[in-house]
Coordinates of C-alpha atoms in Angstrom, one line a residue:
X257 CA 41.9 14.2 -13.3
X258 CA 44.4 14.3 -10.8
X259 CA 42.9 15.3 -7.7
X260 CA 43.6 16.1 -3.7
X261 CA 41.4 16.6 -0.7
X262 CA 40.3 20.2 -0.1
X263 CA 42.6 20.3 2.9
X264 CA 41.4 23.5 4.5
X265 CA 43.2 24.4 7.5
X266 CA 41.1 25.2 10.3
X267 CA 38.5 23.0 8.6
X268 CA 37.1 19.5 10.0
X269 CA 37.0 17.1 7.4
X270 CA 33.0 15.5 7.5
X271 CA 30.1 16.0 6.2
X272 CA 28.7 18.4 5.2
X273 CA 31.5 21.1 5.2
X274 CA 29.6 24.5 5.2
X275 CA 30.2 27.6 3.4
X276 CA 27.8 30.2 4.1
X277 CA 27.4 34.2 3.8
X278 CA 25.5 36.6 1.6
X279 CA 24.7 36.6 -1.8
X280 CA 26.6 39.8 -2.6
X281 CA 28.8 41.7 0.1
X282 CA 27.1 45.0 -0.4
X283 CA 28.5 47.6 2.6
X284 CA 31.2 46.6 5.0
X285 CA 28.8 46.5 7.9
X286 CA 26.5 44.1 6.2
X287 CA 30.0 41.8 5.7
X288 CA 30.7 42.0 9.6
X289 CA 27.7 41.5 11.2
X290 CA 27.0 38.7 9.1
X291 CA 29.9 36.9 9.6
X292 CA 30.5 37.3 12.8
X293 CA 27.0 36.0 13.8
X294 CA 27.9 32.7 11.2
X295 CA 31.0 32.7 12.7
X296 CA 29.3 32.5 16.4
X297 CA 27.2 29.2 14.8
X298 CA 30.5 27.4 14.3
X299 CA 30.5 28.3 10.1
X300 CA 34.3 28.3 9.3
X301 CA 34.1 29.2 5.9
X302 CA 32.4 32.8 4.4
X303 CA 31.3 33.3 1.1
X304 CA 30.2 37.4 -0.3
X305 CA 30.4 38.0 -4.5
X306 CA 32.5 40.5 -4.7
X307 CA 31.8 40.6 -8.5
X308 CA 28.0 39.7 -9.6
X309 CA 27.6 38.6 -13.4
X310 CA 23.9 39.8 -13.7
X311 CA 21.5 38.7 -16.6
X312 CA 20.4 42.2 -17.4
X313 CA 22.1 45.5 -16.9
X314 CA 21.1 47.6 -15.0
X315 CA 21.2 45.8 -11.2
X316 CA 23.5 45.3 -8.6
X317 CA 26.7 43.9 -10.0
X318 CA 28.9 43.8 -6.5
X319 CA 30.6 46.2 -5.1
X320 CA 34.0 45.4 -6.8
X321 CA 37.4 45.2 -5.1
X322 CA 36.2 48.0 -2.8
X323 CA 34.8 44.6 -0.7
X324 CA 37.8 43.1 -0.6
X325 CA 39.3 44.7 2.5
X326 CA 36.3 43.9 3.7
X327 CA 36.5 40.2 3.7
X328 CA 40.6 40.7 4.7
X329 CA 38.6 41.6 8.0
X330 CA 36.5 39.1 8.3
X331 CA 39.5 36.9 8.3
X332 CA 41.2 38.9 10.4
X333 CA 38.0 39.3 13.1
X334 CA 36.5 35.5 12.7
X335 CA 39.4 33.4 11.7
X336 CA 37.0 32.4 9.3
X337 CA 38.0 31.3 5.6
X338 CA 36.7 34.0 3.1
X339 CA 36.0 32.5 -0.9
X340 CA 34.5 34.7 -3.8
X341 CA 33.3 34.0 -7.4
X342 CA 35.9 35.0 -10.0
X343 CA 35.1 35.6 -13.7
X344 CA 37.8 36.9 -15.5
X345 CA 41.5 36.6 -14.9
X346 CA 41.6 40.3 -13.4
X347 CA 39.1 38.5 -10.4
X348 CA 41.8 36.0 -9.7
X349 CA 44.8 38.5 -9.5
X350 CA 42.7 40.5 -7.0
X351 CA 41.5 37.6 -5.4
X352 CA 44.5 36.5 -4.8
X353 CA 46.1 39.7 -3.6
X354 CA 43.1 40.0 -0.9
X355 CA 44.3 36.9 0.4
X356 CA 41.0 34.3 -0.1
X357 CA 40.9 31.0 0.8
X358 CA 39.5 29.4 -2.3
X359 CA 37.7 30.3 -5.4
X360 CA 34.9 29.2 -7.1
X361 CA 33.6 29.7 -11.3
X362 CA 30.0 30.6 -11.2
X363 CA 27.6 28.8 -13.8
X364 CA 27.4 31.3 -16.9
X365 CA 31.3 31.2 -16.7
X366 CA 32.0 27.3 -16.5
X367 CA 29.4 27.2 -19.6
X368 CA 32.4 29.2 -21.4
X369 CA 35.0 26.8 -22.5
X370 CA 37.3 30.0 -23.6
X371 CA 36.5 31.7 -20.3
X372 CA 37.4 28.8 -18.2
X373 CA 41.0 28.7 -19.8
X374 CA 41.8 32.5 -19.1
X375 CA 40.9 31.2 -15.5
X376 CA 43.1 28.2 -15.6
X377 CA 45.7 30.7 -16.9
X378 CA 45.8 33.1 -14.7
X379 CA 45.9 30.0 -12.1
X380 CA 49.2 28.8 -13.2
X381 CA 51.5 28.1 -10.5
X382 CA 48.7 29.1 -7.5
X383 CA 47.9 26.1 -5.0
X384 CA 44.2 27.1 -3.9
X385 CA 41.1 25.1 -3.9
X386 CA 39.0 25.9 -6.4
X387 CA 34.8 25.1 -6.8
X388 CA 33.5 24.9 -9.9
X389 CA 29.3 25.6 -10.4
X390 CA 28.0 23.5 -13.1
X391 CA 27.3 25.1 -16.4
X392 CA 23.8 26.6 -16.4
X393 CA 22.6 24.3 -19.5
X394 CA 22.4 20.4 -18.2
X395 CA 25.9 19.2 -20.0
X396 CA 28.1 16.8 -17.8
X397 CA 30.8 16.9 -20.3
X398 CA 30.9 20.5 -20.1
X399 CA 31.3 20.4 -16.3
X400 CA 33.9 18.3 -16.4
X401 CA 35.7 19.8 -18.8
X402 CA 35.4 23.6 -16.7
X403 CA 36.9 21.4 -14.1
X404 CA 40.2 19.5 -16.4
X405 CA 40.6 23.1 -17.6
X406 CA 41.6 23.8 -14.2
X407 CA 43.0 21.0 -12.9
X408 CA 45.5 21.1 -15.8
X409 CA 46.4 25.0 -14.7
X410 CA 47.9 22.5 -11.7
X411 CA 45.2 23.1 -9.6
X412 CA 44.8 19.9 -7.7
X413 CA 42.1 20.8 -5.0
X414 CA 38.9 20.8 -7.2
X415 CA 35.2 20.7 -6.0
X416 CA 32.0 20.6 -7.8
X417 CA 29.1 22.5 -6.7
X418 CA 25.9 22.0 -7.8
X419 CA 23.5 24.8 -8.4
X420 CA 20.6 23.3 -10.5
X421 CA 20.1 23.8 -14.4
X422 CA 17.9 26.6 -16.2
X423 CA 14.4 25.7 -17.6
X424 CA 11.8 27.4 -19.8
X425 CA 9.4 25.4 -18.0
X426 CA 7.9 26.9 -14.8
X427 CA 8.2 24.9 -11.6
X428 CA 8.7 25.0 -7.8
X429 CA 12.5 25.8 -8.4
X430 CA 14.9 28.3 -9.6
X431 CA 16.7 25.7 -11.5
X432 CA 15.8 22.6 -12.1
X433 CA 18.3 19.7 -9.4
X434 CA 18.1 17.1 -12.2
X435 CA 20.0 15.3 -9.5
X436 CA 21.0 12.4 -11.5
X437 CA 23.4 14.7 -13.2
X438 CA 25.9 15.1 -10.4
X439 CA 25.1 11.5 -9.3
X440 CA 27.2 10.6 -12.7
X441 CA 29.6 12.6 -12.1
X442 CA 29.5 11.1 -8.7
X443 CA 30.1 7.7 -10.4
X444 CA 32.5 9.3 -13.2
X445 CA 34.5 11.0 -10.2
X446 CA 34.5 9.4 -7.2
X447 CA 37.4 11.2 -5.6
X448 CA 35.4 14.8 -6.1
X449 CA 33.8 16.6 -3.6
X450 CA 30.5 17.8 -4.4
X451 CA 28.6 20.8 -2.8
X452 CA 25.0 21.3 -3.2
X453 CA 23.7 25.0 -4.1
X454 CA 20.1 25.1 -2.4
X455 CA 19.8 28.8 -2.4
X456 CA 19.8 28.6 -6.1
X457 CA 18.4 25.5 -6.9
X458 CA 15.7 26.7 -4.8
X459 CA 15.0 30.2 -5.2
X460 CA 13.2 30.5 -2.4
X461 CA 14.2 30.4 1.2
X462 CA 11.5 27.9 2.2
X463 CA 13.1 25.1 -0.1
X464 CA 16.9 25.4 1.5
X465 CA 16.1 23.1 4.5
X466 CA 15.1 20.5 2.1
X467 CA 17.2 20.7 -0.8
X468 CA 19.9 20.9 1.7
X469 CA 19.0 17.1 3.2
X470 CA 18.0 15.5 -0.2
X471 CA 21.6 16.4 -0.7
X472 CA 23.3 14.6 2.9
X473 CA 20.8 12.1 1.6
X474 CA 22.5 11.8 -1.7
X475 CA 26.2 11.0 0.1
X476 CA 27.2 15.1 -1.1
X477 CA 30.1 15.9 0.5
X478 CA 28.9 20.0 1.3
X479 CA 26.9 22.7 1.2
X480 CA 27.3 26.6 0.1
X481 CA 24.4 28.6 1.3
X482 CA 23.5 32.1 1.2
X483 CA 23.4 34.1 4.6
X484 CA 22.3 37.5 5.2
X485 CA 21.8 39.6 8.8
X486 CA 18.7 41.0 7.1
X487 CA 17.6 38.7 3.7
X488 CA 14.5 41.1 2.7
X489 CA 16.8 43.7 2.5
X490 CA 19.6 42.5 0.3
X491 CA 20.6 44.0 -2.7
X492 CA 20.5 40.4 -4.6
X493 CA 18.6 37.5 -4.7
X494 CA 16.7 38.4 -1.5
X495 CA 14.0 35.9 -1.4
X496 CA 16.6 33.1 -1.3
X497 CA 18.9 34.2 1.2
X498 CA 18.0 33.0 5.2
X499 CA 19.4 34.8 8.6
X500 CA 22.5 33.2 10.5
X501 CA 20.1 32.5 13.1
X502 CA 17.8 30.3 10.6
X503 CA 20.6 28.5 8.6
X504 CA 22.1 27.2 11.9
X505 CA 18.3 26.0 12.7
X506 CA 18.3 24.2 9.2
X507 CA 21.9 22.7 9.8
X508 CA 20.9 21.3 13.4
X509 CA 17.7 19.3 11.7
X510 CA 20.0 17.6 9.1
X511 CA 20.4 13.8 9.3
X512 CA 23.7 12.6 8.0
X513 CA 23.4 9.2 6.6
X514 CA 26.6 7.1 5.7
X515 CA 27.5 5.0 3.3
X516 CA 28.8 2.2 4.8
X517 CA 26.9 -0.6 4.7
X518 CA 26.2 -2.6 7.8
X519 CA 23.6 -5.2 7.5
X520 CA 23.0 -8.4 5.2
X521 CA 19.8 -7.2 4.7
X522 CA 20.8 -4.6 2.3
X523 CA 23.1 -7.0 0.5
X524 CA 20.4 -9.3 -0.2
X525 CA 18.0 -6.5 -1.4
X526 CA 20.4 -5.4 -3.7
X527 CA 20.5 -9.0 -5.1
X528 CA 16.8 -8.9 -5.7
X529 CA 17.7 -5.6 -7.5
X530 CA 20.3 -7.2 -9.4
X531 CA 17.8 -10.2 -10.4
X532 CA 15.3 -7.7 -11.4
X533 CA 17.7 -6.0 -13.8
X534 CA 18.8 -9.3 -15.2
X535 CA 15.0 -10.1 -16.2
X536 CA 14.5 -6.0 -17.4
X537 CA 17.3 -6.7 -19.8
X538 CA 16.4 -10.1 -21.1
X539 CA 12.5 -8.9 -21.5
X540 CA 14.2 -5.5 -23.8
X541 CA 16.5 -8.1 -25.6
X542 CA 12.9 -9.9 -26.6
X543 CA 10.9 -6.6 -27.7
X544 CA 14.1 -5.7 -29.6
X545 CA 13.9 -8.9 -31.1
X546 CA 10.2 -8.1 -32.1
X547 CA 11.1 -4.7 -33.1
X548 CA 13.0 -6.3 -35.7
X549 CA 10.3 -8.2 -36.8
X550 CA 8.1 -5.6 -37.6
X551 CA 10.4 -3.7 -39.4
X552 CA 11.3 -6.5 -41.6
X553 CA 7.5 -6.8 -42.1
X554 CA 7.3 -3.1 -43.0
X555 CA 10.5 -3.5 -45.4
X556 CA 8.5 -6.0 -47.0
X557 CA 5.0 -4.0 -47.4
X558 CA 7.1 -0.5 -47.9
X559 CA 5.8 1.1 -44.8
X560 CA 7.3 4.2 -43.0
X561 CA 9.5 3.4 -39.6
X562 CA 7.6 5.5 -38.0
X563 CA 4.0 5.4 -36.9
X564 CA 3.1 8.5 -34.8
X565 CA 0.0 7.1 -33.4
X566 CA 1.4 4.0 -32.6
X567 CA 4.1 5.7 -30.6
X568 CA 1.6 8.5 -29.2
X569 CA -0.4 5.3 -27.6
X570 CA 2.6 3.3 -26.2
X571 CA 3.7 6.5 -23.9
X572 CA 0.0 7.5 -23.0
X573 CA -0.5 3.8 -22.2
X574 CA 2.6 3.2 -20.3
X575 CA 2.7 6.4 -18.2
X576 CA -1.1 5.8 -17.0
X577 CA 0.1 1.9 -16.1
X578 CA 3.4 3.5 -15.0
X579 CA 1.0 5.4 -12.5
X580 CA -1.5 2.6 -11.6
X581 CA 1.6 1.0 -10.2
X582 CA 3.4 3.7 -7.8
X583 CA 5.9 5.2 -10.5
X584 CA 5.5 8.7 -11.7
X585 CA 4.2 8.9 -15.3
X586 CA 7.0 11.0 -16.6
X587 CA 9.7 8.1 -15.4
X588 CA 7.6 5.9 -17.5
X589 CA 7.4 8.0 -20.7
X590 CA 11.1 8.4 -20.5
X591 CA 11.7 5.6 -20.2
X592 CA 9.6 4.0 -23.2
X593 CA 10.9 7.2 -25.2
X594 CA 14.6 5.6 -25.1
X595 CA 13.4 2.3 -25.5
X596 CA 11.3 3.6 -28.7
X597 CA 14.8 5.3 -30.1
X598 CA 16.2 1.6 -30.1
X599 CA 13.2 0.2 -31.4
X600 CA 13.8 2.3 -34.7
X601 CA 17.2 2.2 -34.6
X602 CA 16.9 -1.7 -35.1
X603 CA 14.3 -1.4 -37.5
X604 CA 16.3 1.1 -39.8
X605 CA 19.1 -1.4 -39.5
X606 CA 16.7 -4.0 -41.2
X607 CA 15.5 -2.1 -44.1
X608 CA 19.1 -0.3 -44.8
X609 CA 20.0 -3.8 -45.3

């Protein structure tokens, strides 16, 4: 992708840029007061959904364009930038007309290849920045092709925000981080900003201050957080949302780590890392060796690849080793379950033969 920086006037370009407001922008007065108070913290840009893509009907689904003067206001009063979600190409003409600053795609749209095209449509020709949320199933390809959609509309000023990934599984979070999803596309896409979501990943409005500094500490690039002059009483996604007054608390305890890297020290550490990875990949280059082995030796005696038990007892095993030793048991069973998938693979090369 071709890309440029965001370049947002007014804004200062370091970490982490901040976009903040309220979930949904529910009565004008609710806009106002909440961004003049984030304005008074030193927030320059505001975020409302003007449009809300609920899962059920039935709930509060944004006030509609009626918010849009709204935000014109808040412009007007703050000197504050003003972004919304858009959906649908009708969201983008309005959008536009109202006079935002940027645009982002929310995560059940960017999951939408056909979606995302009537977006980059109906961006033809327009020169705004535009955030994209990661699709709400854990697909990087699908991500980054949201985000070529646009950037082939000629959109050039492209973020990525990331706003965690649905489970059926219950845990502490809304969405699951699986942070080593944006850290490839990190890798993948050097040149693209990346804001972290902690509202949603979290769900709860005692997990923003730290999802918000494992993300500085992850070299992300922003931060879009939900804001409300009175959270308990919003009309959406309450129980995420903090006050002004708390989310400038929250911003002041951040430490912002660089990347630079100033002492040998590291250096030589990262050649012990290297070493280690050098010996990791000759030790799986030996057990792939014996893989083959044993499935030469089940070729021979007519035996099925796979041995459930066998398998069963290598992740137990490795996981409670994994443990013993200061790694997290799940790390190890993932890892031993791709390093299983090669074992077979070999072996089925050797009996195919």
């Amino acid at each position: 992708m071709e890309l440029e920086k965001l370049n947002l006037p007014g804004v200062e370009d370091k970490r982490p840029l901040i976009i903040a407001g309220p979930c949904s922008a529910e009565t004008e007065e609710q806009v106002l007061s909440t961004a003049h108070t984030l304005a008074s913290k030193g927030v320059k840009i505001f975020r409302a959904g003007i449009w809300k893509p609920r899962t059920k009907p039935g709930g509060f689904e944004g006030i509609g364009k009626e918010g849009l003067p709204w935000m014109k206001r808040v412009k007007e009063e703050t000197g504050m930038l003003i972004t919304t979600e858009v959906a649908t190409p009708a969201h983008v003409e309005q959008a536009l007309e109202a006079g935002m600053d940027m645009l982002w795609v929310g995560a059940r749209t960017s999951a939408n290849p056909f979606a995302m095209q009537d977006l980059a449509d109906a961006l033809q020709g327009v020169d705004i920045p535009v955030l994209v949320k990661n699709p709400v199933n854990p697909d990087l390809e699908l991500w980054i092709g949201a985000m070529e959609r646009i950037n082939r509309a000629g959109i050039k000023r492209i973020g990525a925000i990331h706003r965690g990934f649905s489970s059926y599984d219950k845990t502490i979070y809304r969405n699951l981080p699986q942070w080593h999803i944006p850290i490839e596309l990190r890798r993948r896409l050097p040149e693209l900003p990346i804001f972290s979501d902690p509202s949603h990943i979290g769900g709860r409005r005692e997990l923003v201050a730290p999802l918000c500094q494992q993300a500085m500490d992850l070299g992300f690039d922003g931060l879009i957080i939900e804001s409300h002059c009175n959270p308990d009483a919003a009309w959406s996604d309450a129980k995420q949302q903090v006050t002004p007054e708390i989310l400038d608390y929250i911003l002041s305890l951040l430490v912002i780590r660089t990347d630079k890297m100033t002492t040998e020290n590291l250096s030589e550490l990262r050649k012990q890392i290297d070493d280690c990875d050098n010996k990791l990949i000759e030790l799986l280059s030996k057990r792939m060796r014996i893989s083959r082995e044993i499935g030469m030796y089940k070729k021979e005696h007519n035996m099925t690849i796979l041995q459930t038990d066998r398998y069963s007892e290598i992740l137990e095993k490795r996981g409670a080793q994994g443990a013993l030793c200061g790694i997290n048991s799940e790390c190890v069973k993932n890892i031993f379950e791709s390093i299983h998938e090669e074992s077979v693979h070999q072996q089925m090369e050797i009996i195919n033969k």
